[in-house]
């Protein structure tokens, strides 16, 4: 039986080279199907070579890395979702609660200064800011500070003054410890906490005979120790002549330390951070009070609260302020921080009576300021040390002002 060669195969053989071994490719007269199969396999082109730079292991590593990145992103997303779960709602659901209404979200957390301004409990403040306060305590002790029973409110003032910035507050506290040791403020605090009185400093007693001032006269409207000063009755010329700058700074340092110790002690007793409240009466303000030499001598004391006594002053009310007061404030204004300036309120004579009434309760105000105190209360005299003074010494206090005789009247 004759077999016919496919046309394609004939063309392939016709184009084959005429080498000697080409004869081997010639088809025998009676070629079998197996022979044709072998011939076709020989003529198939070889498989294409792999693409250049082919590295299967490297590609696999890249794929594994991409997979790990995707898994990490999914895991982070799950952590965020878990933290945002309302645990109270889950517990209620687990207990079989049928109330499906979502619980109201708590208000956003206030900053530490705002918490203090809102009067939040001291225990809550110490708990909310436990970690930075622990760092402050460590910095305080490492710098050589001596802990006492009222260290928590003391450190909390620095943390609030630093707007909650623990690193800044720690650096501030280290500097404060050094300054307090060099200036003697630490020694004054130790004495005051052991029962010392503000009038133990003789320069304070001298200052009270020149400037009508009532120290820790009970409390202001927000519960802080009340200081009342009749600036218009201040004998500035006599003060400048009889009390040197160094003596005035010694008196001022004791006044600040006594105020701080009183506020820290009151904070622990009241269960909230207590700050000082100051009422300044400018009735009778004269040019002698705004003389440059007088203001410049007062400047170091006026700048100390911002530097080393943060959150000591809670608010200041300037009442009976005449037009001359603007000249005083223009000079003093740059010496104070923005935070302290924001706590100062100024009232003209027409609105001062109402301002005084709102600033402190009647039981904390002398009668001349619309209060119920006809004379210096015994508790104030004992607390400040005035009770220890001789009658003549008490009679010399707050002379030539609205408060003349107010302290000596306690003797009767």
Short mmCIF file of C-alpha atoms in Angstrom, two decimals:
data_model
loop_
_atom_site.label_atom_id
_atom_site.label_comp_id
_atom_site.label_asym_id
_atom_site.label_seq_id
_atom_site.Cartn_x
_atom_site.Cartn_y
_atom_site.Cartn_z
CA UNK A 1 0.00 0.00 0.00
CA UNK A 2 1.55 3.26 -1.07
CA UNK A 3 1.97 6.10 1.43
CA UNK A 4 1.98 9.76 0.41
CA UNK A 5 4.33 12.21 2.19
CA UNK A 6 2.59 15.33 3.58
CA UNK A 7 3.28 18.49 1.58
CA UNK A 8 4.55 20.37 4.60
CA UNK A 9 7.06 17.65 5.33
CA UNK A 10 8.26 17.63 1.73
CA UNK A 11 8.86 21.37 1.91
CA UNK A 12 10.80 20.89 5.18
CA UNK A 13 13.03 18.25 3.64
CA UNK A 14 13.56 20.32 0.54
CA UNK A 15 14.86 23.24 2.57
CA UNK A 16 17.18 21.11 4.67
CA UNK A 17 20.93 21.67 4.23
CA UNK A 18 22.90 19.34 2.03
CA UNK A 19 25.39 18.22 4.69
CA UNK A 20 26.62 14.62 4.61
CA UNK A 21 24.43 13.67 7.52
CA UNK A 22 21.40 15.00 5.70
CA UNK A 23 21.20 11.65 3.96
CA UNK A 24 20.19 10.12 7.23
CA UNK A 25 17.08 12.23 7.07
CA UNK A 26 16.07 10.85 3.69
CA UNK A 27 12.91 8.86 3.97
CA UNK A 28 13.25 5.13 3.24
CA UNK A 29 11.11 3.74 0.54
CA UNK A 30 8.74 2.20 3.02
CA UNK A 31 8.80 4.69 6.02
CA UNK A 32 6.80 3.62 9.03
CA UNK A 33 4.67 5.97 11.22
CA UNK A 34 7.25 5.69 14.03
CA UNK A 35 9.94 6.92 11.68
CA UNK A 36 7.84 9.97 10.77
CA UNK A 37 7.24 10.67 14.48
CA UNK A 38 10.95 10.62 15.28
CA UNK A 39 11.63 12.91 12.35
CA UNK A 40 9.04 15.45 13.50
CA UNK A 41 10.45 15.50 17.03
CA UNK A 42 13.94 16.21 15.66
CA UNK A 43 12.66 19.17 13.63
CA UNK A 44 10.77 20.88 16.55
CA UNK A 45 12.56 24.02 17.78
CA UNK A 46 14.16 23.83 21.25
CA UNK A 47 12.25 25.37 24.21
CA UNK A 48 12.92 29.09 24.70
CA UNK A 49 15.57 29.98 27.29
CA UNK A 50 14.40 31.45 30.64
CA UNK A 51 14.16 35.25 30.78
CA UNK A 52 17.30 37.08 31.83
CA UNK A 53 17.87 37.81 35.56
CA UNK A 54 15.34 35.21 36.54
CA UNK A 55 15.66 34.57 40.29
CA UNK A 56 12.81 32.55 41.69
CA UNK A 57 14.07 32.71 45.29
CA UNK A 58 14.29 36.49 45.22
CA UNK A 59 10.77 36.85 43.82
CA UNK A 60 9.47 34.53 46.50
CA UNK A 61 11.17 36.62 49.20
CA UNK A 62 9.58 39.78 47.83
CA UNK A 63 6.17 38.16 47.86
CA UNK A 64 6.67 37.01 51.46
CA UNK A 65 7.74 40.53 52.51
CA UNK A 66 4.69 42.08 50.90
CA UNK A 67 2.50 39.54 52.66
CA UNK A 68 4.07 40.42 56.04
CA UNK A 69 3.44 44.13 55.42
CA UNK A 70 -0.22 43.47 54.66
CA UNK A 71 -0.55 41.26 57.76
CA UNK A 72 1.07 43.94 59.97
CA UNK A 73 -1.28 46.61 58.64
CA UNK A 74 -4.29 44.40 59.31
CA UNK A 75 -3.03 43.64 62.84
CA UNK A 76 -2.60 47.37 63.61
CA UNK A 77 -6.07 48.05 62.33
CA UNK A 78 -7.47 45.31 64.57
CA UNK A 79 -5.67 46.79 67.60
CA UNK A 80 -7.21 50.19 66.93
CA UNK A 81 -10.64 48.62 66.59
CA UNK A 82 -10.21 46.67 69.85
CA UNK A 83 -9.15 49.79 71.77
CA UNK A 84 -12.15 51.71 70.47
CA UNK A 85 -14.61 49.08 71.63
CA UNK A 86 -16.94 50.33 74.33
CA UNK A 87 -16.18 47.83 77.10
CA UNK A 88 -19.17 48.91 79.14
CA UNK A 89 -21.45 48.20 76.21
CA UNK A 90 -19.87 44.76 75.76
CA UNK A 91 -20.32 43.91 79.43
CA UNK A 92 -23.92 45.04 79.30
CA UNK A 93 -24.52 42.89 76.23
CA UNK A 94 -22.86 39.90 77.89
CA UNK A 95 -25.13 40.35 80.90
CA UNK A 96 -28.15 40.15 78.65
CA UNK A 97 -29.03 43.83 78.57
CA UNK A 98 -31.82 44.60 76.13
CA UNK A 99 -31.07 48.32 75.94
CA UNK A 100 -29.47 48.77 72.54
CA UNK A 101 -29.10 52.53 72.79
CA UNK A 102 -25.41 53.57 72.55
CA UNK A 103 -23.97 55.01 75.73
CA UNK A 104 -23.16 58.72 75.55
CA UNK A 105 -19.48 59.40 74.95
CA UNK A 106 -17.60 61.09 77.81
CA UNK A 107 -16.48 64.66 77.21
CA UNK A 108 -13.01 65.23 75.84
CA UNK A 109 -10.28 65.22 78.47
CA UNK A 110 -9.33 68.65 79.78
CA UNK A 111 -5.78 69.88 80.03
CA UNK A 112 -4.24 70.01 83.50
CA UNK A 113 -4.61 73.83 83.84
CA UNK A 114 -8.26 73.50 82.78
CA UNK A 115 -8.79 70.69 85.29
CA UNK A 116 -7.37 72.87 88.05
CA UNK A 117 -9.50 75.82 86.96
CA UNK A 118 -12.57 73.56 87.03
CA UNK A 119 -11.75 72.54 90.62
CA UNK A 120 -11.32 68.83 89.95
CA UNK A 121 -10.45 66.76 93.05
CA UNK A 122 -6.79 66.57 93.94
CA UNK A 123 -6.92 62.77 94.08
CA UNK A 124 -8.20 62.65 90.50
CA UNK A 125 -5.46 65.01 89.32
CA UNK A 126 -2.77 62.93 91.00
CA UNK A 127 -4.20 59.75 89.44
CA UNK A 128 -4.60 61.21 85.94
CA UNK A 129 -1.04 62.53 85.94
CA UNK A 130 0.66 59.85 88.03
CA UNK A 131 3.42 59.06 85.51
CA UNK A 132 4.70 62.63 84.94
CA UNK A 133 4.39 63.40 88.66
CA UNK A 134 6.53 60.35 89.44
CA UNK A 135 9.15 61.69 87.01
CA UNK A 136 8.96 65.12 88.69
CA UNK A 137 9.42 63.59 92.14
CA UNK A 138 12.45 61.69 90.90
CA UNK A 139 13.92 64.86 89.36
CA UNK A 140 13.17 66.83 92.53
CA UNK A 141 14.91 64.34 94.82
CA UNK A 142 17.81 63.78 92.41
CA UNK A 143 18.47 67.53 92.42
CA UNK A 144 18.65 67.51 96.21
CA UNK A 145 15.10 68.55 97.07
CA UNK A 146 13.76 67.48 100.45
CA UNK A 147 10.32 65.80 100.23
CA UNK A 148 7.62 66.86 102.69
CA UNK A 149 3.99 66.02 103.34
CA UNK A 150 2.79 68.54 100.77
CA UNK A 151 5.12 67.71 97.89
CA UNK A 152 2.32 66.47 95.59
CA UNK A 153 0.53 69.84 95.21
CA UNK A 154 3.93 71.55 95.05
CA UNK A 155 4.99 69.44 92.03
CA UNK A 156 1.54 69.58 90.47
CA UNK A 157 1.91 73.36 90.18
CA UNK A 158 5.05 72.97 88.06
CA UNK A 159 3.44 70.35 85.83
CA UNK A 160 0.47 72.64 85.25
CA UNK A 161 2.74 75.62 84.63
CA UNK A 162 4.51 73.54 81.96
CA UNK A 163 1.14 72.72 80.37
CA UNK A 164 1.55 69.03 81.18
CA UNK A 165 4.94 68.75 79.47
CA UNK A 166 6.79 66.38 81.81
CA UNK A 167 10.25 66.99 80.31
CA UNK A 168 9.90 70.76 80.61
CA UNK A 169 8.48 70.47 84.12
CA UNK A 170 11.37 68.23 85.24
CA UNK A 171 13.92 70.73 83.99
CA UNK A 172 11.98 73.52 85.70
CA UNK A 173 11.89 71.62 88.99
CA UNK A 174 15.64 70.94 88.88
CA UNK A 175 16.30 74.66 88.44
CA UNK A 176 13.81 75.50 91.18
CA UNK A 177 15.53 73.18 93.66
CA UNK A 178 18.87 74.87 92.99
CA UNK A 179 17.36 78.36 93.27
CA UNK A 180 15.45 77.50 96.43
CA UNK A 181 18.61 76.25 98.13
CA UNK A 182 20.64 79.29 97.06
CA UNK A 183 17.96 81.83 98.01
CA UNK A 184 17.00 80.19 101.30
CA UNK A 185 13.42 79.49 100.21
CA UNK A 186 13.74 75.79 101.11
CA UNK A 187 14.78 76.67 104.64
CA UNK A 188 11.84 79.06 104.98
CA UNK A 189 9.42 76.34 103.83
CA UNK A 190 10.77 73.86 106.35
CA UNK A 191 10.31 76.37 109.15
CA UNK A 192 6.79 77.32 108.08
CA UNK A 193 5.65 73.70 107.80
CA UNK A 194 6.97 73.09 111.31
CA UNK A 195 4.76 75.84 112.72
CA UNK A 196 6.69 79.01 111.88
CA UNK A 197 4.85 82.27 111.16
CA UNK A 198 5.24 84.75 108.36
CA UNK A 199 6.05 87.49 110.88
CA UNK A 200 9.07 85.52 112.07
CA UNK A 201 10.88 87.45 109.33
CA UNK A 202 11.51 90.92 110.77
CA UNK A 203 11.51 92.54 107.32
CA UNK A 204 7.91 91.40 106.82
CA UNK A 205 6.92 93.14 110.05
CA UNK A 206 8.67 96.31 108.88
CA UNK A 207 6.90 96.14 105.51
CA UNK A 208 3.50 95.84 107.22
CA UNK A 209 4.17 99.12 109.04
CA UNK A 210 4.69 100.79 105.66
CA UNK A 211 2.16 99.03 103.46
CA UNK A 212 -1.43 98.28 104.61
CA UNK A 213 -1.58 94.55 103.99
CA UNK A 214 -3.70 91.72 105.43
CA UNK A 215 -2.14 88.29 104.94
CA UNK A 216 -4.15 85.06 104.75
CA UNK A 217 -7.28 86.93 105.81
CA UNK A 218 -9.39 83.80 105.65
CA UNK A 219 -10.38 82.80 102.11
CA UNK A 220 -11.52 84.33 98.84
CA UNK A 221 -14.50 83.33 96.77
CA UNK A 222 -12.73 80.26 95.35
CA UNK A 223 -11.41 79.02 98.67
CA UNK A 224 -7.82 80.25 98.39
CA UNK A 225 -6.01 82.27 101.08
CA UNK A 226 -7.05 85.92 100.72
CA UNK A 227 -4.48 88.72 100.67
CA UNK A 228 -5.79 92.28 100.81
CA UNK A 229 -3.52 95.29 100.10
CA UNK A 230 -4.54 98.93 100.18
CA UNK A 231 -2.04 100.19 97.59
CA UNK A 232 -3.31 103.76 97.90
CA UNK A 233 -2.33 103.80 101.59
CA UNK A 234 1.24 102.61 100.88
CA UNK A 235 3.86 105.11 102.11
CA UNK A 236 6.16 104.61 99.12
CA UNK A 237 8.62 107.40 99.94
CA UNK A 238 9.15 106.25 103.52
CA UNK A 239 9.42 102.63 102.35
CA UNK A 240 12.08 103.49 99.80
CA UNK A 241 14.07 105.37 102.44
CA UNK A 242 13.86 102.82 105.27
CA UNK A 243 13.87 99.39 103.59
CA UNK A 244 16.68 98.51 101.21
CA UNK A 245 16.25 96.41 98.09
CA UNK A 246 17.82 93.37 99.78
CA UNK A 247 15.58 93.77 102.82
CA UNK A 248 12.50 94.09 100.61
CA UNK A 249 13.48 90.95 98.71
CA UNK A 250 13.87 89.07 102.01
CA UNK A 251 10.38 90.20 103.03
CA UNK A 252 8.97 89.28 99.62
CA UNK A 253 10.55 85.83 99.68
CA UNK A 254 9.00 85.08 103.07
CA UNK A 255 5.61 86.34 101.87
CA UNK A 256 5.74 84.06 98.84
CA UNK A 257 6.91 81.04 100.82
CA UNK A 258 4.21 81.57 103.45
CA UNK A 259 1.59 81.82 100.71
CA UNK A 260 2.89 78.67 99.01
CA UNK A 261 3.00 76.68 102.25
CA UNK A 262 -0.53 77.82 103.14
CA UNK A 263 -1.83 76.90 99.68
CA UNK A 264 -0.14 73.48 99.64
CA UNK A 265 -1.46 72.68 103.11
CA UNK A 266 -4.94 73.90 102.18
CA UNK A 267 -4.82 71.81 98.99
CA UNK A 268 -4.33 68.59 100.94
CA UNK A 269 -6.99 69.54 103.47
CA UNK A 270 -9.55 70.65 100.85
CA UNK A 271 -8.82 67.85 98.40
CA UNK A 272 -8.19 70.20 95.43
CA UNK A 273 -5.39 72.46 94.27
CA UNK A 274 -5.78 75.77 96.15
CA UNK A 275 -4.33 79.02 94.84
CA UNK A 276 -3.84 82.47 96.30
CA UNK A 277 -6.44 85.24 95.81
CA UNK A 278 -5.29 88.86 95.94
CA UNK A 279 -7.46 91.98 96.30
CA UNK A 280 -5.64 95.24 95.47
CA UNK A 281 -7.33 98.52 96.41
CA UNK A 282 -5.98 101.48 94.43
CA UNK A 283 -8.10 104.11 96.14
CA UNK A 284 -5.77 107.05 96.86
CA UNK A 285 -3.17 106.10 94.24
CA UNK A 286 -0.66 108.95 93.83
CA UNK A 287 2.35 109.82 91.71
CA UNK A 288 4.67 108.66 94.50
CA UNK A 289 3.39 105.13 93.98
CA UNK A 290 4.33 105.10 90.31
CA UNK A 291 7.77 106.71 90.63
CA UNK A 292 10.29 104.76 88.50
CA UNK A 293 12.60 104.04 91.44
CA UNK A 294 9.68 102.55 93.41
CA UNK A 295 8.51 100.32 90.56
CA UNK A 296 12.02 99.17 89.69
CA UNK A 297 12.68 98.11 93.28
CA UNK A 298 9.46 96.09 93.25
CA UNK A 299 10.22 94.40 89.93
CA UNK A 300 12.26 91.39 91.25
CA UNK A 301 9.44 90.44 93.58
CA UNK A 302 6.76 90.87 90.91
CA UNK A 303 8.58 88.51 88.52
CA UNK A 304 9.17 85.71 91.05
CA UNK A 305 5.72 84.07 90.79
CA UNK A 306 6.18 83.39 87.07
CA UNK A 307 9.75 82.15 87.53
CA UNK A 308 9.58 79.91 90.59
CA UNK A 309 6.00 79.88 91.92
CA UNK A 310 3.76 78.59 89.11
CA UNK A 311 0.05 78.22 89.82
CA UNK A 312 0.41 80.06 93.14
CA UNK A 313 -1.72 83.05 92.13
CA UNK A 314 -5.25 82.07 91.20
CA UNK A 315 -6.75 85.51 90.56
CA UNK A 316 -6.16 89.20 91.23
CA UNK A 317 -8.78 91.95 91.46
CA UNK A 318 -7.66 95.58 91.13
CA UNK A 319 -10.48 97.74 92.49
CA UNK A 320 -11.03 101.50 92.73
CA UNK A 321 -8.55 101.91 89.88
CA UNK A 322 -8.29 105.60 88.88
CA UNK A 323 -7.00 106.87 85.55
CA UNK A 324 -3.47 106.91 86.98
CA UNK A 325 -3.64 103.12 87.28
CA UNK A 326 -3.14 102.84 83.51
CA UNK A 327 0.36 104.28 83.92
CA UNK A 328 1.20 101.68 86.58
CA UNK A 329 -0.12 98.82 84.50
CA UNK A 330 1.76 99.92 81.39
CA UNK A 331 5.02 99.59 83.32
CA UNK A 332 4.21 96.33 85.12
CA UNK A 333 2.43 94.60 82.22
CA UNK A 334 5.59 93.39 80.37
CA UNK A 335 6.99 91.86 83.56
CA UNK A 336 4.14 89.36 83.86
CA UNK A 337 3.42 86.23 81.85
CA UNK A 338 0.36 85.89 79.64
CA UNK A 339 -1.09 83.36 82.08
CA UNK A 340 -0.77 85.72 85.04
CA UNK A 341 -2.08 88.71 83.12
CA UNK A 342 -5.16 86.69 82.16
CA UNK A 343 -5.98 86.26 85.86
CA UNK A 344 -6.01 90.00 86.60
CA UNK A 345 -9.28 91.93 86.53
CA UNK A 346 -9.47 95.72 86.80
CA UNK A 347 -12.48 97.65 88.10
CA UNK A 348 -13.13 101.36 88.07
CA UNK A 349 -14.49 102.98 91.25
CA UNK A 350 -18.08 102.79 89.97
CA UNK A 351 -18.02 98.98 89.73
CA UNK A 352 -15.62 98.19 92.56
CA UNK A 353 -18.15 97.63 95.36
CA UNK A 354 -19.87 94.88 93.41
CA UNK A 355 -16.49 93.40 92.41
CA UNK A 356 -15.30 93.26 96.02
CA UNK A 357 -18.54 91.62 97.12
CA UNK A 358 -18.15 88.96 94.43
CA UNK A 359 -14.46 88.42 95.14
CA UNK A 360 -14.69 87.24 98.75
CA UNK A 361 -17.44 86.29 101.22
CA UNK A 362 -18.49 88.75 103.94
CA UNK A 363 -16.85 86.66 106.66
CA UNK A 364 -13.49 87.20 104.95
CA UNK A 365 -13.77 90.95 104.44
CA UNK A 366 -13.16 93.84 106.85
CA UNK A 367 -16.17 96.03 107.50
CA UNK A 368 -14.64 98.86 105.46
CA UNK A 369 -14.93 96.55 102.45
CA UNK A 370 -18.51 95.58 103.18
CA UNK A 371 -17.59 92.55 105.27
CA UNK A 372 -18.54 91.37 108.72
CA UNK A 373 -15.09 91.74 110.34
CA UNK A 374 -14.99 94.80 112.57
CA UNK A 375 -11.52 93.87 113.76
CA UNK A 376 -8.80 91.41 112.84
CA UNK A 377 -10.22 87.90 113.50
CA UNK A 378 -8.40 85.94 116.17
CA UNK A 379 -7.80 83.01 113.83
CA UNK A 380 -6.04 85.31 111.34
CA UNK A 381 -3.97 86.91 114.11
CA UNK A 382 -2.89 83.48 115.33
CA UNK A 383 -2.17 82.10 111.88
CA UNK A 384 0.02 85.02 110.78
CA UNK A 385 1.79 85.56 114.09
CA UNK A 386 0.24 88.96 114.80
CA UNK A 387 -1.11 87.51 118.05
CA UNK A 388 2.48 87.31 119.32
CA UNK A 389 3.18 91.03 118.83
CA UNK A 390 3.24 93.62 121.57
CA UNK A 391 0.32 96.10 121.63
CA UNK A 392 2.55 98.89 120.34
CA UNK A 393 3.72 96.71 117.46
CA UNK A 394 0.18 95.82 116.51
CA UNK A 395 -0.90 99.43 116.64
CA UNK A 396 1.84 100.30 114.13
CA UNK A 397 0.41 97.94 111.50
CA UNK A 398 -1.58 99.25 108.49
CA UNK A 399 -1.17 102.96 109.41
CA UNK A 400 -2.65 105.86 107.48
CA UNK A 401 -5.16 103.88 105.48
CA UNK A 402 -8.70 102.52 105.50
CA UNK A 403 -7.36 99.70 107.66
CA UNK A 404 -5.77 101.93 110.33
CA UNK A 405 -6.41 100.43 113.78
CA UNK A 406 -7.90 97.26 112.28
CA UNK A 407 -5.14 95.00 113.62
CA UNK A 408 -4.78 96.63 117.01
CA UNK A 409 -8.50 96.41 117.65
CA UNK A 410 -8.07 92.67 118.21
CA UNK A 411 -6.50 93.44 121.59
CA UNK A 412 -9.75 94.63 123.13
#
